[in-house]
N, CA and C of each residue as an Amber inpcrd file, in Angstrom:
protein
   516
 123.5430000 110.4410000 126.5620000 123.6210000 111.0460000 125.2390000
 122.3130000 110.7550000 124.5150000 121.7600000 111.7800000 123.8970000
 120.5550000 111.6420000 123.0860000 121.0010000 111.5110000 121.6290000
 120.5760000 110.4380000 120.9770000 120.8500000 110.2290000 119.5620000
 119.5000000 110.3290000 118.8590000 119.3600000 111.3440000 118.0340000
 118.0570000 111.7990000 117.5660000 117.9880000 111.7890000 116.0450000
 117.0660000 111.0140000 115.4870000 116.8490000 110.9270000 114.0420000
 116.1720000 112.2000000 113.5510000 116.7940000 112.8520000 112.5770000
 116.1820000 114.0370000 111.9670000 116.0520000 113.8640000 110.4550000
 115.8910000 112.6180000 110.0110000 115.7290000 112.3450000 108.5840000
 114.3370000 112.7830000 108.1250000 114.1510000 112.8720000 106.8150000
 112.9020000 113.3770000 106.2320000 111.6810000 112.5800000 106.6770000
 111.8400000 111.3070000 106.9600000 110.6840000 110.4960000 107.3670000
 110.0920000 110.9680000 108.6970000 110.8400000 111.7240000 109.4850000
 110.3260000 112.2590000 110.7470000 109.3080000 113.3850000 110.5020000
 109.1210000 113.7800000 109.2310000 108.1340000 114.8050000 108.8780000
 106.7590000 114.2300000 108.5670000 106.5740000 112.9210000 108.6950000
 105.2800000 112.3010000 108.3960000 104.1820000 112.9290000 109.2520000
 102.9420000 112.8110000 108.7790000 101.7700000 113.3150000 109.5120000
 101.9760000 114.7520000 109.9930000 102.2580000 115.6270000 109.0560000
 102.4840000 117.0500000 109.3260000 103.5940000 117.2880000 110.3390000
 104.5820000 116.4000000 110.3740000 105.7300000 116.5870000 111.2620000
 105.5230000 116.1300000 112.6900000 104.4670000 115.3570000 112.9500000
 104.2000000 114.9190000 114.3260000 105.3280000 114.1030000 114.9400000
 105.9620000 113.1600000 114.2090000 107.0640000 112.4310000 114.8520000
 108.1850000 113.3670000 115.3070000 108.5620000 114.3070000 114.4570000
 109.6420000 115.2340000 114.8130000 109.2370000 116.1090000 115.9940000
 108.0360000 116.6800000 115.9560000 107.5940000 117.5380000 117.0610000
 107.5190000 116.7690000 118.3710000 106.9900000 115.5500000 118.3120000
 106.8630000 114.7440000 119.5290000 108.2360000 114.3910000 120.0920000
 109.1440000 114.0110000 119.2240000 110.4830000 113.6440000 119.6770000
 111.2110000 114.8530000 120.2550000 111.0870000 116.0190000 119.6080000
 111.7290000 117.2320000 120.1210000 111.1500000 117.6180000 121.4820000
 109.8430000 117.5300000 121.6230000 109.2140000 117.8610000 122.9030000
 109.6890000 116.9080000 123.9950000 109.7880000 115.6230000 123.6780000
 110.2640000 114.6280000 124.6430000 111.7120000 114.9260000 125.0410000
 112.5300000 115.2630000 124.0850000 113.9330000 115.5690000 124.3510000
 114.0610000 116.8080000 125.2390000 113.3060000 117.8450000 124.9420000
 113.3710000 119.0730000 125.7440000 112.8920000 118.8090000 127.1660000
 111.8160000 118.0340000 127.3280000 111.3520000 117.6830000 128.6870000
 112.4320000 116.9200000 129.4370000 113.0890000 116.0050000 128.7520000
 114.1470000 115.2200000 129.3870000 115.3200000 116.1050000 129.8080000
 115.6850000 117.0550000 128.9640000 116.7690000 117.9920000 129.3130000
 116.4200000 118.7800000 130.5740000 115.1600000 119.2060000 130.6850000
 114.7350000 120.0070000 131.8330000 114.7660000 119.1970000 133.1250000
 114.6740000 117.8750000 133.0100000 114.7020000 117.0110000 134.1930000
 116.1070000 116.7350000 134.7130000 117.1300000 117.0940000 133.9330000
 118.4990000 116.8250000 134.3530000 118.9320000 117.7940000 135.4470000
 119.7190000 117.2760000 136.3670000 120.2960000 118.1160000 137.4120000
 121.5950000 118.7360000 136.9290000 122.0010000 119.8330000 137.5650000
 123.1830000 120.5890000 137.1290000 124.4710000 119.7690000 137.1700000
 124.5240000 118.7080000 137.9770000 125.7420000 117.8940000 138.0410000
 125.7410000 116.7570000 137.0240000 124.6040000 116.5520000 136.3570000
 124.5480000 115.5200000 135.3230000 125.0990000 116.0870000 134.0230000
 125.5740000 115.1800000 133.1690000 126.1130000 115.5970000 131.8800000
 125.2690000 115.0020000 130.7590000 125.3010000 115.6810000 129.6120000
 124.5290000 115.2210000 128.4690000 125.2380000 115.6380000 127.1850000
 124.7600000 115.0910000 126.0920000 125.1890000 115.4820000 124.7560000
 124.0510000 115.1190000 123.8130000 123.9520000 115.8140000 122.6900000
 122.8980000 115.5550000 121.7110000 123.5420000 115.3510000 120.3460000
 123.1900000 114.2400000 119.7250000 123.6450000 113.9410000 118.3700000
 122.3990000 113.8350000 117.4940000 122.2780000 114.7330000 116.5370000
 121.2190000 114.6310000 115.5370000 121.8210000 113.9410000 114.3240000
 121.0230000 113.1410000 113.6560000 121.5590000 112.4670000 112.4720000
 120.4860000 112.2990000 111.4110000 120.9520000 112.2620000 110.2020000
 120.1860000 111.7990000 109.0520000 121.1620000 110.9110000 108.2970000
 121.6400000 111.3320000 107.1230000 122.6500000 110.5090000 106.4510000
 124.0230000 110.6670000 107.0990000 124.1770000 111.6730000 107.9870000
 125.4020000 111.7890000 108.7750000 125.0860000 112.4440000 110.1070000
 125.8620000 112.1100000 111.1440000 125.5840000 112.6730000 112.4600000
 126.1960000 114.0640000 112.6310000 125.5380000 114.8830000 113.4330000
 126.0920000 116.1660000 113.8680000 125.9110000 116.2400000 115.3760000
 126.9280000 116.7200000 116.0430000 126.9160000 116.7450000 117.4990000
 126.8790000 118.1930000 117.9870000 126.1730000 118.4260000 119.0570000
 126.1090000 119.7490000 119.6750000 127.5040000 120.0800000 120.1990000
 128.1240000 121.1090000 119.6450000 129.4950000 121.4240000 120.0420000
 129.7200000 122.9290000 120.1490000 129.4040000 123.5120000 121.3150000
 129.6480000 124.9420000 121.4930000 131.1340000 125.2820000 121.6010000
 132.0020000 124.2820000 121.6340000 133.4450000 124.4950000 121.7880000
 134.2030000 124.4090000 120.4670000 133.4790000 124.2740000 119.3480000
 134.1230000 124.1270000 118.0450000 135.1240000 125.2600000 117.8430000
 136.3380000 125.0010000 117.3840000 136.8470000 123.8090000 116.6920000
 137.4300000 122.7440000 117.6130000 137.3590000 122.9550000 118.9230000
 137.8170000 121.8910000 119.8280000 136.8510000 120.7060000 119.7360000
 137.3070000 119.5230000 120.1140000 136.4380000 118.3380000 120.0340000
 135.2100000 118.4770000 120.9350000 134.1060000 117.8660000 120.5470000
 132.9110000 117.9070000 121.3990000 133.1420000 117.1130000 122.6720000
 132.3830000 117.4440000 123.6770000 132.4580000 116.7140000 124.9450000
 131.0860000 116.7520000 125.5980000 130.9450000 115.9700000 126.6510000
 129.7060000 115.9990000 127.4110000 129.5660000 117.3670000 128.0750000
 128.3370000 117.8370000 128.1870000 128.0400000 119.1450000 128.7610000
 127.3400000 118.9670000 130.1030000 127.6940000 119.7830000 131.0770000
 126.9500000 119.7610000 132.3240000 125.5740000 120.3670000 132.0900000
 124.5850000 119.8380000 132.7630000 123.2050000 120.2590000 132.5500000
 122.8510000 121.4660000 133.4240000 123.7460000 122.4420000 133.4530000
 123.4170000 123.6710000 134.1700000 122.3850000 124.4480000 133.3530000
 121.8440000 125.4900000 133.9400000 120.7580000 126.2230000 133.2810000
 121.1830000 126.7700000 131.9210000 122.3820000 127.3150000 131.8260000
 122.8630000 127.8940000 130.5670000 122.9440000 126.8350000 129.4720000
 123.5070000 125.6670000 129.7700000 123.6420000 124.6110000 128.7590000
 122.2880000 124.0110000 128.3830000 121.3790000 123.8950000 129.3520000
 120.0370000 123.3890000 129.0170000 119.3170000 124.3660000 128.0900000
 119.4480000 125.6690000 128.3480000 118.8200000 126.6720000 127.4740000
 119.4220000 126.6230000 126.0770000 120.7510000 126.5430000 125.9970000
 121.4260000 126.4730000 124.7010000 120.9680000 125.2310000 123.9340000
 120.8970000 124.0950000 124.6180000 120.4830000 122.8500000 123.9760000
 119.0230000 122.9240000 123.5300000 118.1670000 123.5170000 124.3460000
 116.7510000 123.6560000 123.9880000 116.5950000 124.4980000 122.7310000
 117.3150000 125.6050000 122.6610000 117.2670000 126.4560000 121.4670000
 117.7520000 125.6790000 120.2500000 118.8210000 124.9090000 120.4330000
 119.3600000 124.0960000 119.3340000 118.3190000 123.0770000 118.8660000
 117.7050000 122.3810000 119.7970000 116.7100000 121.3600000 119.4630000
 115.5260000 121.9840000 118.7210000 115.0500000 123.1310000 119.1900000
 113.9110000 123.7790000 118.5640000 114.1840000 124.1580000 117.1100000
 115.4450000 124.4100000 116.7610000 115.7900000 124.8110000 115.4060000
 116.0380000 123.6730000 114.4370000 115.9920000 122.4500000 114.9150000
 116.2820000 121.3010000 114.0530000 115.1250000 121.0300000 113.1060000
 115.4580000 120.7780000 111.8430000 114.4660000 120.3900000 110.8430000
 114.8070000 119.0000000 110.3150000 113.7960000 118.3180000 109.8580000
 113.9820000 116.9720000 109.3290000 114.2600000 117.0420000 107.8380000
 115.3210000 116.3660000 107.4230000 115.6980000 116.3260000 106.0150000
 116.6750000 115.1800000 105.8030000 116.7660000 114.7190000 104.5770000
 117.7820000 113.7270000 104.2250000 117.3580000 112.2890000 104.4680000
 118.3150000 111.4140000 104.2690000 118.1070000 109.9810000 104.4400000
 118.5580000 109.5620000 105.8390000 118.5580000 108.2600000 106.0940000
 118.8260000 107.7560000 107.4450000 119.9960000 106.7880000 107.4700000
 120.9420000 107.0510000 108.3790000 122.0300000 106.1040000 108.6770000
 122.2030000 106.0800000 110.1820000 121.6640000 105.0520000 110.8160000
 121.6610000 104.9550000 112.2770000 123.0380000 104.6560000 112.8760000
 123.7810000 103.7710000 112.2430000 125.0000000 103.2310000 112.8430000
 126.0260000 104.3060000 113.1860000 126.3280000 105.2070000 112.2720000
 127.3670000 106.2110000 112.5180000 127.0540000 107.0560000 113.7500000
 125.7920000 107.4240000 113.9210000 125.4060000 108.2430000 115.0710000
 125.5740000 107.4710000 116.3770000 125.1950000 106.2040000 116.3780000
 125.3560000 105.3920000 117.5870000 126.8320000 105.1790000 117.9230000
 127.6540000 104.9510000 116.9120000 129.0920000 104.7700000 117.1640000
 129.7240000 106.0630000 117.6770000 129.2890000 107.2090000 117.1650000
 129.7830000 108.4900000 117.6600000 129.4060000 108.6580000 119.1350000
 128.1890000 108.3080000 119.4800000 127.7600000 108.3940000 120.8800000
 128.6000000 107.4780000 121.7620000 128.8300000 106.2690000 121.3200000
 129.6200000 105.3230000 122.1180000 131.0610000 105.7810000 122.2950000
 131.5960000 106.5070000 121.3160000 132.9760000 107.0150000 121.4220000
 133.1260000 107.9900000 122.5850000 132.0150000 108.5780000 123.0380000
 132.0620000 109.5120000 124.1620000 131.9330000 108.7980000 125.5060000
 131.8010000 107.4860000 125.4710000 131.7440000 106.6280000 126.6540000
 130.6690000 107.0460000 127.6710000 129.4230000 107.1190000 127.2130000
 128.3480000 107.5120000 128.1310000 127.8850000 106.3360000 128.9920000
 127.1240000 106.6600000 130.0190000 126.4640000 105.6260000 130.8150000
 125.1700000 105.1710000 130.1420000 124.4810000 106.1470000 129.5010000
 123.1630000 105.8850000 128.9250000 123.0480000 106.5790000 127.5760000
 122.4120000 105.8930000 126.6190000 122.0690000 106.4870000 125.3270000
 120.5650000 106.3660000 125.1560000 119.9250000 107.4950000 124.8100000
 118.5210000 107.4960000 124.4280000 118.4870000 107.6850000 122.9170000
 118.0070000 106.6730000 122.2230000 118.0080000 106.6240000 120.7690000
 116.5820000 106.8540000 120.2870000 116.3080000 108.0200000 119.6750000
 114.9640000 108.4040000 119.2500000 114.8860000 108.3620000 117.7270000
 113.9620000 107.5530000 117.1920000 113.8320000 107.4100000 115.7470000
 112.4410000 106.9020000 115.3880000 112.0780000 107.0770000 114.1210000
 110.8410000 106.4740000 113.6340000 111.1100000 105.0740000 113.0930000
 112.3700000 104.6970000 112.9840000 112.7800000 103.3490000 112.5600000
 112.3360000 103.0030000 111.1490000 112.0990000 104.0190000 110.3320000
 111.7280000 103.7640000 108.9400000 112.9530000 103.2960000 108.1550000
 112.7290000 102.9210000 106.9220000 113.7950000 102.4270000 106.0480000
 114.8940000 103.4640000 105.8990000 116.1270000 103.0480000 105.8720000
 116.5590000 101.6630000 106.0280000 116.6930000 101.2940000 107.5020000
 116.3520000 100.0740000 107.8150000 116.5560000  99.5790000 109.1700000
 118.0230000  99.1910000 109.3230000 118.4680000  99.0720000 110.5570000
 119.8500000  98.6390000 110.7770000 119.9770000  97.1850000 110.3530000
 121.0280000  96.8910000 109.6200000 121.2850000  95.5140000 109.2100000
 121.8220000  94.7260000 110.4040000 121.8340000  93.4230000 110.2660000
 122.3930000  92.5570000 111.3000000 123.8500000  92.9480000 111.5740000
 124.6180000  93.2090000 110.5160000 126.0290000  93.5590000 110.6680000
 126.2040000  94.8980000 111.3940000 125.3530000  95.8780000 111.0700000
 125.4280000  97.1760000 111.7480000 125.0870000  97.0320000 113.2330000
 124.0470000  96.2740000 113.5090000 123.6520000  96.0260000 114.8920000
 124.7790000  95.3370000 115.6570000 125.4150000  94.3760000 115.0270000
 126.5350000  93.6670000 115.6590000 127.6970000  94.6090000 115.9690000
 128.0260000  95.5020000 115.0290000 129.1360000  96.4410000 115.2600000
 128.8430000  97.3580000 116.4470000 127.6150000  97.8440000 116.5380000
 127.2510000  98.7150000 117.6590000 127.3220000  97.9320000 118.9740000
 126.7590000  96.7490000 119.0010000 126.7800000  95.9370000 120.2230000
 128.2060000  95.5640000 120.6240000 129.0230000  95.2380000 119.6450000
 130.4230000  94.8870000 119.9240000 131.1690000  96.0840000 120.5150000
 130.9860000  97.2670000 119.9350000 131.6340000  98.4690000 120.4620000
 131.1590000  98.7620000 121.8810000 129.8790000  98.5330000 122.1150000
 129.3340000  98.8380000 123.4350000 129.8310000  97.8810000 124.5140000
 130.3200000  96.7350000 124.1400000 130.8680000  95.8220000 125.1460000
 132.0240000  96.4710000 125.8970000 132.7440000  97.3730000 125.2510000
 133.8740000  98.0590000 125.8850000 133.4290000  99.3100000 126.6430000
 132.2400000  99.8020000 126.3320000 131.7360000 101.0310000 126.9530000
 130.7810000 100.7040000 128.1000000 129.8730000  99.7820000 127.8660000
 128.9150000  99.3770000 128.8940000 127.7390000 100.3130000 129.0720000
 127.3740000 101.0610000 128.0400000 126.2250000 101.9710000 128.1240000
 124.9270000 101.1880000 127.9880000 123.9030000 101.6240000 128.6880000
 122.5790000 101.0800000 128.4110000 121.9950000 101.9290000 127.2760000
 121.3810000 101.2470000 126.3100000 120.8110000 101.9380000 125.1520000
 119.2960000 101.7480000 125.1860000 118.5900000 102.8720000 125.3490000
 117.1350000 102.8730000 125.3660000 116.6450000 103.3950000 124.0230000
 115.7610000 102.6600000 123.3840000 115.2510000 103.0300000 122.0570000
 113.8080000 103.5080000 122.1640000 113.5610000 104.7070000 121.6820000
 112.2170000 105.2760000 121.6640000 111.8000000 105.3900000 120.2040000
 110.7780000 104.6410000 119.8350000 110.3290000 104.5760000 118.4470000
 109.0560000 105.3910000 118.2730000 109.0790000 106.3120000 117.2970000
 107.9200000 107.1350000 116.9740000 107.2950000 106.5580000 115.7100000
 106.2790000 105.7060000 115.8960000 105.6710000 105.0050000 114.7850000
 104.3100000 105.5600000 114.4050000 103.8010000 105.0640000 113.2880000
 102.4870000 105.4600000 112.7960000 101.5710000 104.2540000 112.9260000
 100.5720000 104.3610000 113.7880000  99.6580000 103.2610000 114.0290000
 100.1630000 102.3690000 115.1420000  99.3870000 101.3210000 115.4390000
  99.7740000 100.4120000 116.5190000 101.0840000  99.7020000 116.1960000
 101.8240000  99.2900000 117.2210000 103.0640000  98.5620000 116.9600000
 102.7790000  97.2700000 116.1920000 103.7130000  96.9210000 115.3280000
 103.5280000  95.7510000 114.4720000 103.8590000  94.4370000 115.1650000
 104.4260000  94.5160000 116.3590000 104.7930000  93.3040000 117.0770000
 106.1150000  92.7680000 116.5760000 106.5970000  91.7580000 117.2430000
 107.8820000  91.1950000 116.8600000 109.0220000  92.0420000 117.3920000
 110.2130000  91.5320000 117.2100000 111.4050000  92.2000000 117.7180000
 112.0970000  92.9230000 116.5780000 111.7300000  94.1930000 116.3480000
 112.4150000  94.9550000 115.3090000 113.8270000  95.2990000 115.7820000
 114.6030000  95.9580000 114.9440000 115.9950000  96.2200000 115.2890000
 116.1220000  97.0950000 116.5300000 115.1490000  97.9680000 116.7810000
 115.2170000  98.8130000 117.9720000 115.0280000  97.9960000 119.2460000
 114.0710000  97.0820000 119.2220000 113.8570000  96.2120000 120.3780000
 115.0890000  95.3430000 120.6190000 115.6750000  94.8350000 119.5470000
 116.8850000  94.0190000 119.6860000 118.0500000  94.8350000 120.2380000
 118.2280000  96.0480000 119.7090000 119.3020000  96.9300000 120.1690000
 119.1590000  97.2090000 121.6600000 117.9610000  97.5630000 122.0880000
 117.7280000  97.8560000 123.5020000 117.9650000  96.6130000 124.3590000
 117.3900000  95.4940000 123.9720000 117.5180000  94.2660000 124.7550000
 118.9770000  93.8430000 124.9020000 119.7440000  93.9380000 123.8320000
 121.1420000  93.4820000 123.8540000 122.0640000  94.4590000 124.5700000
 121.5580000  95.6490000 124.9040000 122.3950000  96.6650000 125.5370000
 121.7890000  97.1900000 126.8350000 121.1120000  96.2910000 127.5590000
 120.5890000  96.5970000 128.8920000 119.6390000  97.7870000 128.9150000
 118.8950000  97.9880000 127.8040000 117.9710000  99.1080000 127.7320000
 116.5380000  98.6560000 127.5500000 115.6790000  99.6180000 127.3360000
 114.2610000  99.3670000 127.0870000 113.8830000  99.9410000 125.7330000
 112.8460000  99.3620000 125.1520000 112.2930000  99.8440000 123.8890000
 110.8870000 100.3500000 124.1780000 110.6110000 101.5770000 123.7780000
 109.2700000 102.1520000 123.9350000 108.7450000 102.5430000 122.5660000
 107.4580000 102.3210000 122.3660000 106.8170000 102.6610000 121.0960000
 105.7800000 103.7400000 121.3590000 105.8150000 104.8060000 120.5630000
 104.8400000 105.8880000 120.6620000 104.1210000 105.9970000 119.3180000
 102.8150000 105.8110000 119.3510000 101.9940000 105.9370000 118.1440000
 101.7000000 107.4220000 117.9350000 102.3350000 108.0270000 116.9420000
 102.1920000 109.4680000 116.7370000 100.7990000 109.8540000 116.2360000
 100.0210000 108.8920000 115.7350000  98.6630000 109.2340000 115.3120000
  97.7820000 109.5400000 116.5230000  98.2030000 109.1480000 117.7060000
  97.4570000 109.4120000 118.9220000  97.8820000 110.7220000 119.5840000
  98.8710000 111.3670000 119.0130000  99.3500000 112.6440000 119.5540000
  98.6000000 113.7990000 118.9170000  98.5020000 114.9050000 119.6200000
  97.8570000 116.0680000 119.0070000  98.6610000 116.5620000 117.8030000
  97.9840000 117.2250000 116.8810000  98.6550000 117.7460000 115.7070000
  99.7370000 118.7420000 116.1320000  99.4820000 119.5150000 117.1490000
 100.4670000 120.4550000 117.6950000 100.8400000 120.0030000 119.0920000
 102.1180000 119.8180000 119.3390000 102.6030000 119.4630000 120.6670000
 102.8350000 120.7600000 121.4160000 102.2960000 120.8820000 122.6580000
 102.4580000 122.1360000 123.4030000 103.9010000 122.4460000 123.7100000
């Protein structure tokens, strides 16, 4: 499951964080095989899940060509707006009991509190998903263990930092 921050802060530097994250997500979707399943949750102050079956509950989608095309079109249409609440989106992803979560964010304010991080980690103990955090930052990493590094480490995942100032203004 891809959990993708679409808050207004992703529009920094002429929208480079948002464009870079969307391009990364689309490349990742194209790498999936038809027997693999995926889901995409975009969030700002509240999460929204890709659900072509509405009003039925959302579910994981097989990565066949039709679903990858539908998801790519959906991703391309996403705009950044609103504030940020990470926890609800992560809990929604965990409710779907995935094997892996890719959490893409710029990690700007507000950061996850200790209590929010604990709730996500506690819920994941019953699911067992690995959570990989991809941070789209401005400038070199500041060092230390921010909440994304802690989240990844505590959930059998990796934390990657991408300096968006090193990316082209337009992502191909």
